Coordinates of C-alpha atoms and ligand atoms in Angstrom, one line a residue:
X1 CA 0.0 0.0 0.0
X2 CA 1.3 3.4 -0.9
X3 CA 0.4 6.9 0.5
X4 CA -0.3 7.9 -3.1
X5 CA -2.2 4.8 -4.1
X6 CA -5.4 5.5 -5.9
X7 CA -6.5 2.0 -6.6
X8 CA -3.6 0.5 -8.6
X9 CA -0.3 -0.6 -7.2
X10 CA 3.1 -0.6 -9.0
X11 CA 4.6 -3.8 -10.3
X12 CA 6.6 -5.6 -7.6
X13 CA 9.9 -5.4 -9.6
X14 CA 9.5 -1.7 -10.1
X15 CA 8.7 -1.2 -6.4
X16 CA 11.8 -3.3 -5.4
X17 CA 14.1 -1.4 -7.8
X18 CA 12.9 2.1 -6.8
X19 CA 12.8 1.5 -3.0
X20 CA 16.0 -0.6 -2.9
X21 CA 17.5 -0.5 0.6
X22 CA 15.8 2.8 1.4
X23 CA 13.7 1.1 4.2
X24 CA 16.8 0.1 6.1
X25 CA 18.4 3.4 5.6
X26 CA 15.3 5.3 6.7
X27 CA 15.4 3.6 10.1
X28 CA 18.1 6.2 11.0
X29 CA 15.6 8.9 10.1
X30 CA 12.7 7.6 12.2
X31 CA 13.2 9.5 15.3
X32 CA 13.8 12.8 13.3
X33 CA 10.6 12.1 11.2
X34 CA 8.6 12.0 14.4
X35 CA 10.2 15.3 15.7
X36 CA 9.4 17.0 12.4
X37 CA 5.8 15.8 12.5
X38 CA 5.4 17.0 16.1
X39 CA 6.5 20.5 15.1
X40 CA 4.3 20.4 11.9
X41 CA 1.1 19.4 13.7
X42 CA 1.8 22.1 16.4
X43 CA 1.9 24.6 13.6
X44 CA -1.1 23.2 11.8
X45 CA -3.1 23.7 15.0
X46 CA -1.9 27.3 15.4
X47 CA -3.1 28.1 11.8
X48 CA -6.4 26.4 12.4
X49 CA -6.0 23.3 10.4
X50 CA -6.3 21.0 13.4
X51 CA -8.3 21.5 16.6
X52 CA -6.5 21.5 19.9
X53 CA -8.1 18.1 20.7
X54 CA -6.8 16.7 17.5
X55 CA -3.3 18.1 18.3
X56 CA -3.4 16.4 21.7
X57 CA -4.4 13.1 20.2
X58 CA -1.8 13.2 17.4
X59 CA 1.0 14.4 19.7
X60 CA 0.3 11.5 22.1
X61 CA 0.3 9.0 19.2
X62 CA 3.6 10.5 17.9
X63 CA 5.1 10.2 21.4
X64 CA 4.1 6.5 21.5
X65 CA 5.8 6.0 18.2
X66 CA 8.9 7.8 19.4
X67 CA 9.0 5.5 22.4
X68 CA 8.7 2.5 20.1
X69 CA 11.5 3.7 18.0
X70 CA 13.8 4.2 21.1
X71 CA 12.9 0.6 22.3
X72 CA 13.7 -0.8 18.9
X73 CA 10.2 -1.9 18.2
X74 CA 9.5 0.3 15.2
X75 CA 9.8 -1.3 11.7
X76 CA 9.1 -0.2 8.2
X77 CA 6.8 -2.9 6.9
X78 CA 7.4 -4.5 3.5
X79 CA 5.2 -2.8 0.9
X80 CA 5.5 0.5 2.8
X81 CA 7.7 2.9 0.7
X82 CA 9.6 4.7 3.4
X83 CA 9.6 6.0 7.0
X84 CA 7.4 8.9 6.2
X85 CA 4.7 6.6 4.9
X86 CA 5.1 4.2 7.8
X87 CA 4.5 6.9 10.4
X88 CA 1.4 8.2 8.7
X89 CA 0.1 4.6 8.3
X90 CA 0.6 3.9 12.0
X91 CA -1.3 7.1 12.9
X92 CA -4.1 6.3 10.6
X93 CA -4.4 2.7 11.8
X94 CA -4.3 3.8 15.4
X95 CA -6.4 7.1 15.2
X96 CA -8.6 6.8 12.1
X97 CA -9.5 10.0 10.4
X98 CA -7.4 12.2 12.7
X99 CA -4.3 10.5 11.4
X100 CA -5.2 11.3 7.8
X101 CA -5.0 15.1 8.6
X102 CA -1.3 15.3 9.4
X103 CA 0.0 15.6 5.9
X104 CA -1.7 19.0 5.2
X105 CA 0.8 21.5 3.7
X106 CA 3.7 19.2 3.5
X107 CA 5.3 16.6 1.2
X108 CA 7.6 13.8 1.7
X109 CA 10.1 15.9 -0.2
X110 CA 10.4 18.5 2.6
X111 CA 9.8 15.8 5.3
X112 CA 12.8 13.8 4.2
X113 CA 14.8 17.1 4.0
X114 CA 14.0 18.1 7.5
X115 CA 14.8 14.6 8.8
X116 CA 18.1 14.7 7.0
X117 CA 19.0 18.1 8.3
X118 CA 18.2 17.0 11.9
X119 CA 20.3 13.9 11.5
X120 CA 23.1 15.9 9.9
X121 CA 23.3 18.1 12.9
X122 CA 23.6 15.1 15.2
X123 CA 26.0 13.4 12.9
X124 CA 28.2 16.5 12.7
X125 CA 28.2 16.8 16.5
X126 CA 29.3 13.2 16.8
X127 CA 32.0 13.7 14.3
X128 CA 33.2 16.8 16.0
X129 CA 33.4 15.1 19.4
X130 CA 35.5 12.3 17.9
X131 CA 37.8 14.9 16.3
X132 CA 38.1 16.8 19.6
X133 CA 39.1 13.5 21.3
X134 CA 41.8 12.8 18.8
X135 CA 42.9 16.4 18.9
X136 CA 43.2 16.2 22.8
X137 CA 45.3 13.0 22.5
X138 CA 47.6 14.5 19.9
X139 CA 48.2 17.6 21.9
X140 CA 48.9 15.6 25.1
X141 CA 51.3 13.3 23.2
X142 CA 52.9 16.3 21.8
X143 CA 53.5 17.9 25.2
X144 CA 54.9 14.6 26.6
X145 CA 57.4 14.2 23.8
X146 CA 58.3 17.8 23.2
X147 CA 62.0 17.2 24.2
X148 CA 62.3 14.1 22.1
X149 CA 64.1 14.9 18.8
X150 CA 63.3 13.0 15.6
X151 CA 64.7 13.5 12.1
X152 CA 62.8 15.8 9.7
X153 CA 62.7 14.8 6.1
X154 CA 62.1 16.6 2.8
X155 CA 62.1 14.7 -0.6
X156 CA 62.4 11.6 1.7
X157 CA 66.0 12.9 2.4
X158 CA 67.4 13.8 5.8
X159 CA 66.6 17.4 6.3
X160 CA 66.5 19.2 9.7
X161 CA 65.9 18.3 13.3
X162 CA 62.3 17.8 14.3
X163 CA 60.7 16.5 17.4
X164 CA 57.9 14.1 18.2
X165 CA 56.2 17.0 19.9
X166 CA 56.2 18.9 16.6
X167 CA 55.0 15.9 14.7
X168 CA 52.0 15.1 17.0
X169 CA 51.3 18.7 17.3
X170 CA 51.2 19.2 13.6
X171 CA 48.3 16.8 13.2
X172 CA 46.5 18.4 16.1
X173 CA 46.6 21.8 14.4
X174 CA 45.7 20.3 11.1
X175 CA 42.5 19.0 12.7
X176 CA 41.6 22.6 13.6
X177 CA 41.4 23.4 9.9
X178 CA 39.3 20.3 9.3
X179 CA 37.0 21.3 12.1
X180 CA 36.5 24.6 10.5
X181 CA 35.1 22.9 7.4
X182 CA 32.9 20.7 9.7
X183 CA 31.6 23.8 11.5
X184 CA 30.7 25.3 8.0
X185 CA 28.8 22.2 7.2
X186 CA 27.0 22.5 10.5
X187 CA 25.9 26.1 9.5
X188 CA 24.7 24.8 6.1
X189 CA 22.6 22.0 7.8
X190 CA 21.2 24.3 10.5
X191 CA 18.4 25.7 8.3
X192 CA 14.7 24.6 8.4
X193 CA 13.4 23.3 5.0
X194 CA 10.0 22.3 6.4
X195 CA 7.2 24.2 4.6
X196 CA 8.8 24.0 1.3
X197 CA 6.6 21.0 0.7
X198 CA 7.1 19.5 -2.7
X199 CA 9.5 22.3 -3.5
X200 CA 7.2 25.2 -4.2
X201 CA 5.5 25.9 -0.8
X202 CA 1.8 25.6 0.0
X203 CA -1.3 27.7 -0.3
X204 CA -2.0 27.1 3.4
X205 CA -0.7 29.9 5.6
X206 CA 2.1 27.9 7.1
X207 CA 4.0 29.4 10.0
X208 CA 7.5 28.4 9.0
X209 CA 9.2 30.5 11.8
X210 CA 7.2 28.5 14.3
X211 CA 8.5 25.1 13.1
X212 CA 12.0 26.6 12.9
X213 CA 11.8 27.6 16.6
X214 CA 10.2 24.3 17.6
X215 CA 12.9 22.2 15.9
X216 CA 15.7 24.3 17.2
X217 CA 17.0 25.3 13.8
X218 CA 19.2 28.5 13.7
X219 CA 17.3 29.9 10.7
X220 CA 15.2 28.7 7.8
X221 CA 15.9 28.1 4.2
X222 CA 13.4 30.9 3.1
X223 CA 13.1 30.2 -0.6
X224 CA 11.2 26.9 -1.1
X225 CA 13.1 26.1 -4.2
X226 CA 16.4 26.9 -2.4
X227 CA 15.3 24.6 0.5
X228 CA 14.8 21.8 -2.0
X229 CA 18.2 22.5 -3.6
X230 CA 19.8 22.1 -0.2
X231 CA 19.3 18.4 -0.6
X232 CA 22.6 17.5 -2.0
X233 CA 24.3 20.8 -1.0
X234 CA 24.1 19.7 2.7
X235 CA 25.4 16.3 2.0
X236 CA 28.3 17.7 -0.1
X237 CA 29.3 20.1 2.7
X238 CA 29.5 17.2 5.2
X239 CA 31.3 15.2 2.6
X240 CA 33.9 17.9 2.2
X241 CA 34.5 17.9 6.0
X242 CA 34.7 14.2 6.2
X243 CA 37.1 14.1 3.3
X244 CA 39.3 16.8 5.0
X245 CA 39.4 14.9 8.3
X246 CA 40.0 11.6 6.5
X247 CA 43.0 13.1 4.6
X248 CA 44.6 14.1 7.9
X249 CA 44.0 10.6 9.5
X250 CA 45.2 8.9 6.3
X251 CA 48.4 10.9 6.3
X252 CA 49.1 10.4 9.9
X253 CA 48.6 6.7 9.4
X254 CA 51.0 6.7 6.5
X255 CA 53.6 8.4 8.7
X256 CA 53.2 5.7 11.4
X257 CA 53.6 2.9 8.8
X258 CA 56.7 4.5 7.4
X259 CA 58.2 5.4 10.7
X260 CA 57.6 1.8 12.0
X261 CA 59.6 0.4 9.2
X262 CA 62.9 -0.9 10.5
X263 CA 64.8 1.5 8.2
X264 CA 63.4 4.4 10.2
X265 CA 62.7 2.7 13.6
X266 CA 61.1 5.9 15.0
X267 CA 57.9 4.5 16.5
X268 CA 56.5 1.1 17.5
X269 CA 53.3 -0.4 18.7
X270 CA 52.8 -2.8 21.6
X271 CA 52.9 -6.3 20.2
X272 CA 49.2 -6.8 21.1
X273 CA 48.4 -4.1 18.5
X274 CA 50.3 -5.6 15.6
X275 CA 49.5 -8.6 13.4
X276 CA 51.7 -11.5 12.4
X277 CA 52.6 -13.4 9.2
X278 CA 51.5 -17.0 8.4
X279 CA 55.0 -17.7 7.1
X280 CA 57.5 -15.2 8.5
X281 CA 57.8 -15.9 12.2
X282 CA 59.4 -12.5 13.1
X283 CA 56.6 -10.3 11.8
X284 CA 54.8 -7.5 13.7
X285 CA 53.0 -5.5 11.1
X286 CA 51.1 -2.3 11.5
X287 CA 47.9 -3.6 9.7
X288 CA 45.9 -1.3 12.0
X289 CA 47.3 1.8 10.5
X290 CA 47.2 0.3 6.9
X291 CA 43.5 -0.3 7.3
X292 CA 43.0 3.2 8.8
X293 CA 45.0 4.7 5.8
X294 CA 42.9 2.6 3.3
X295 CA 39.5 3.4 4.9
X296 CA 40.3 7.1 5.2
X297 CA 41.6 7.2 1.6
X298 CA 38.4 5.7 0.5
X299 CA 36.4 8.3 2.4
X300 CA 38.2 11.0 0.4
X301 CA 36.1 9.8 -2.6
X302 CA 32.9 10.9 -0.9
X303 CA 32.7 14.4 -2.4
X304 CA 33.3 13.1 -5.9
X305 CA 30.7 10.4 -5.5
X306 CA 28.1 12.8 -4.3
X307 CA 29.1 15.4 -6.9
X308 CA 28.6 12.9 -9.7
X309 CA 25.2 11.7 -8.3
X310 CA 23.8 15.3 -8.1
X311 CA 25.6 17.2 -10.9
X312 CA 23.2 18.7 -13.4
X313 CA 20.0 17.4 -11.8
X314 CA 17.2 19.5 -13.1
X315 CA 15.4 21.9 -10.6
X316 CA 13.0 20.4 -8.1
X317 CA 12.8 17.0 -6.5
X318 CA 14.3 14.1 -8.3
X319 CA 14.4 10.5 -6.9
X320 CA 18.1 10.2 -7.6
X321 CA 18.5 12.2 -4.4
X322 CA 17.4 9.1 -2.4
X323 CA 20.6 7.3 -3.3
X324 CA 22.7 9.9 -1.3
X325 CA 21.6 8.3 2.0
X326 CA 23.4 5.1 0.9
X327 CA 26.6 7.0 0.3
X328 CA 26.7 9.3 3.3
X329 CA 25.2 7.3 6.1
X330 CA 27.8 4.5 6.1
X331 CA 30.6 7.1 5.6
X332 CA 29.6 9.0 8.8
X333 CA 29.9 5.7 10.8
X334 CA 33.1 4.9 9.1
X335 CA 34.6 8.2 9.8
X336 CA 33.7 8.1 13.5
X337 CA 35.1 4.5 13.8
X338 CA 38.4 5.6 12.1
X339 CA 38.7 8.6 14.4
X340 CA 38.2 6.4 17.5
X341 CA 40.6 3.8 16.4
X342 CA 43.2 6.4 15.5
X343 CA 42.8 8.0 18.9
X344 CA 43.2 4.6 20.6
X345 CA 46.3 3.8 18.7
X346 CA 48.0 7.2 19.0
X347 CA 47.6 7.1 22.7
X348 CA 49.6 3.8 22.8
X349 CA 52.2 4.5 20.1
X350 CA 55.7 4.2 21.4
X351 CA 58.4 6.7 20.3
X352 CA 62.0 6.1 20.0
X353 CA 63.9 9.2 21.1
X354 CA 67.4 7.7 20.5
X355 CA 66.9 7.1 16.8
X356 CA 68.3 10.5 16.1
X357 CA 71.7 9.5 17.6
X358 CA 72.6 7.4 14.5
X359 CA 75.4 8.8 12.4
X360 CA 73.0 8.7 9.5
X361 CA 71.4 11.8 10.9
X362 CA 74.6 13.9 11.3
X363 CA 73.6 16.1 8.4
X364 CA 70.3 17.1 10.1
X365 CA 72.4 19.7 12.0
X366 CA 74.2 21.4 9.1
X367 CA 71.8 24.4 9.2
X368 CA 72.4 24.8 12.9
X369 CA 76.2 25.0 12.2
X370 CA 75.6 27.6 9.4
X371 CA 73.3 29.6 11.8
X372 CA 75.9 29.5 14.6
X373 CA 78.5 31.0 12.2
X374 CA 76.0 33.7 11.1
X375 CA 75.4 34.6 14.7
X376 CA 79.2 35.2 15.0
X377 CA 79.1 37.6 12.1
X378 CA 79.7 35.6 9.0
X379 CA 77.4 36.3 6.0
X380 CA 74.8 33.5 5.5
X381 CA 75.9 32.5 2.0
X382 CA 79.6 32.2 3.0
X383 CA 78.8 30.1 6.0
X384 CA 76.4 27.9 3.9
X385 CA 79.2 27.3 1.4
X386 CA 81.8 26.6 3.9
X387 CA 79.6 24.0 5.8
X388 CA 78.7 22.5 2.4
X389 CA 82.3 22.0 1.5
X390 CA 83.0 20.4 4.9
X391 CA 80.1 18.0 4.1
X392 CA 81.6 17.2 0.7
X393 CA 85.0 16.6 2.2
X394 CA 83.6 14.4 5.0
X395 CA 85.0 16.7 7.6
X396 CA 81.7 18.1 8.9
X397 CA 81.3 17.6 12.6
X398 CA 77.7 17.6 13.9
X399 CA 77.0 19.3 17.1
X400 CA 73.7 17.7 18.1
X401 CA 71.9 20.6 19.6
X402 CA 68.6 22.1 18.6
X403 CA 68.7 24.7 21.4
X404 CA 68.2 27.6 18.9
X405 CA 64.7 26.9 18.1
X406 CA 62.6 29.5 20.0
X407 CA 60.2 31.0 17.5
X408 CA 56.5 30.3 17.6
X409 CA 55.7 27.0 16.1
X410 CA 59.2 25.5 16.2
X411 CA 60.4 22.6 18.2
X412 CA 61.4 24.8 21.1
X413 CA 58.0 26.6 21.2
X414 CA 55.1 24.4 20.2
X415 CA 52.3 26.9 21.0
X416 CA 50.1 24.1 22.3
X417 CA 47.8 26.4 24.2
X418 CA 47.4 28.8 21.3
X419 CA 46.4 25.9 19.0
X420 CA 44.0 24.7 21.7
X421 CA 42.4 28.1 21.8
X422 CA 41.9 28.1 18.0
X423 CA 40.2 24.7 18.2
X424 CA 37.9 25.9 21.1
X425 CA 36.8 28.8 19.0
X426 CA 36.0 26.7 16.0
X427 CA 34.0 24.1 18.0
X428 CA 32.0 26.8 19.7
X429 CA 30.1 27.1 16.4
X430 CA 28.9 23.5 16.7
X431 CA 26.3 23.3 19.5
X432 CA 26.8 20.9 22.4
X433 CA 30.3 19.8 21.6
X434 CA 32.3 21.7 24.2
Ligands
LIG1 N1 12.6 8.0 -0.1 C1 12.4 9.3 -0.8 C2 13.8 10.1 -0.7 O1 14.7 9.8 0.0 C3 11.5 10.1 0.0 C4 10.8 11.2 -0.8 C5 9.9 10.7 -1.8 N2 9.3 11.6 -2.5 C6 8.8 11.4 -3.8 N3 8.2 12.4 -4.4 N4 9.0 10.2 -4.3 O2 14.0 11.0 -1.5

């Protein structure tokens, strides 16, 4: 049975093909669908389309459905197209004619939009919390290891002294920029589309400010067509944020895999966090970081996938939009799982502060020697050349001190508190995270 059924039903194979796995995906929307309906009926009563008794009856029935959803007793029955239809069917089955009044002045097009926006706000908050947790761990690892030198590389060649403090801290500050994109996505999602109906509004005098207030949105998407166009835009904003965060986690994972390689020997994992080989008895592999790298690299395809799905769609609702749920919903879960695993592993990562003592790293300190001579009055280019010639002749002697680094953002001055301040400012824009 369909909400739109007027006597004839679609063929079974058409139904299966168009609905696909939408019923399962819609289960994530159920609680938001009920919230949207509650606000909608309160507004219908205010504009005189429901009596206050009808409002009470409908609100109680919606509360009951909400409780069933939380208890895991709610299902979308086979033959029912989606969550929106299921809720209306339940109301009509339980209340009779009153249930049939709820859909005045709305369409499943703005219903699904409002559900998706409310879910997006919750998802963004969950992602932001997971980002914050990893950020905190990276910052505390950075402070713990700030005096522990490690080699810095450029072009995969030995370059200049770095520290584990600088390395962990780099990923913490990079997460601040990713969080900015997440906060921007939150702003895009925080606009009420309810009342745009099928995409062109309604000739009922809907009070859209009232539903905006009741649902807790910051503002509304005023233009009904713009509200409909925000389906896809919102998802793409979230995808941009997920992709940015995933690129940071993937890169950090790559560093760990590389630094764990015996040729570097800079970090290690407790044996219980490594995996063995079926043939080589000595192996302790960093599969955990390889899977993190792979999953986070895949997540970076998200904006591309959504862009291809939604590019050049004609104005107004198109059913293609339904398929976005299948792309975005699993990606959100994936992102949070990856952030949590990364946090767990970074907390336990062991660093090797002695690795830098190997003679291989003598040349890390050539710039320090040049700078020392400059401080004594030698012009930079002359000092650079003299040290370069010593390296060529094999007579360069490394003095392994990195004491000169005092400027903001260098190994001697990590600015952990300043970076923390930036993160706090960014996260203040996402309600309920701090
Ligand atoms: N399952 C649909 C979606 O996600 C709900 C909206 C259906 N609207 C329609 N006119 N067919 O897009």
